[in-house]
C-alpha cells in the first residue's frame, strides 16, 4: 500500500470526526 493512500484514509477519518465533533 502506498503511504499516500494511508494519508488519504487518515484525512477521511478526520473529516468524519469533525462531523461528529
JSON list of C-alpha atoms in Angstrom, two decimals:
[
{"chain": "A", "resi": 1, "resn": "UNK", "atom": "CA", "xyz": [0.00, 0.00, 0.00]},
{"chain": "A", "resi": 2, "resn": "UNK", "atom": "CA", "xyz": [1.22, 3.47, -0.81]},
{"chain": "A", "resi": 3, "resn": "UNK", "atom": "CA", "xyz": [1.76, 5.95, 2.04]},
{"chain": "A", "resi": 4, "resn": "UNK", "atom": "CA", "xyz": [-0.40, 8.43, 0.15]},
{"chain": "A", "resi": 5, "resn": "UNK", "atom": "CA", "xyz": [-3.39, 6.10, 0.39]},
{"chain": "A", "resi": 6, "resn": "UNK", "atom": "CA", "xyz": [-2.85, 5.81, 4.13]},
{"chain": "A", "resi": 7, "resn": "UNK", "atom": "CA", "xyz": [-2.75, 9.59, 4.46]},
{"chain": "A", "resi": 8, "resn": "UNK", "atom": "CA", "xyz": [-5.98, 9.83, 2.50]},
{"chain": "A", "resi": 9, "resn": "UNK", "atom": "CA", "xyz": [-7.62, 7.36, 4.88]},
{"chain": "A", "resi": 10, "resn": "UNK", "atom": "CA", "xyz": [-6.49, 9.41, 7.88]},
{"chain": "A", "resi": 11, "resn": "UNK", "atom": "CA", "xyz": [-7.85, 12.57, 6.26]},
{"chain": "A", "resi": 12, "resn": "UNK", "atom": "CA", "xyz": [-11.19, 10.85, 5.72]},
{"chain": "A", "resi": 13, "resn": "UNK", "atom": "CA", "xyz": [-11.32, 9.79, 9.37]},
{"chain": "A", "resi": 14, "resn": "UNK", "atom": "CA", "xyz": [-10.51, 13.33, 10.50]},
{"chain": "A", "resi": 15, "resn": "UNK", "atom": "CA", "xyz": [-13.37, 14.66, 8.37]},
{"chain": "A", "resi": 16, "resn": "UNK", "atom": "CA", "xyz": [-15.75, 12.14, 9.94]},
{"chain": "A", "resi": 17, "resn": "UNK", "atom": "CA", "xyz": [-14.55, 13.08, 13.41]},
{"chain": "A", "resi": 18, "resn": "UNK", "atom": "CA", "xyz": [-15.20, 16.74, 12.62]},
{"chain": "A", "resi": 19, "resn": "UNK", "atom": "CA", "xyz": [-18.76, 15.86, 11.62]},
{"chain": "A", "resi": 20, "resn": "UNK", "atom": "CA", "xyz": [-19.33, 14.01, 14.88]},
{"chain": "A", "resi": 21, "resn": "UNK", "atom": "CA", "xyz": [-17.48, 16.65, 16.87]}
]
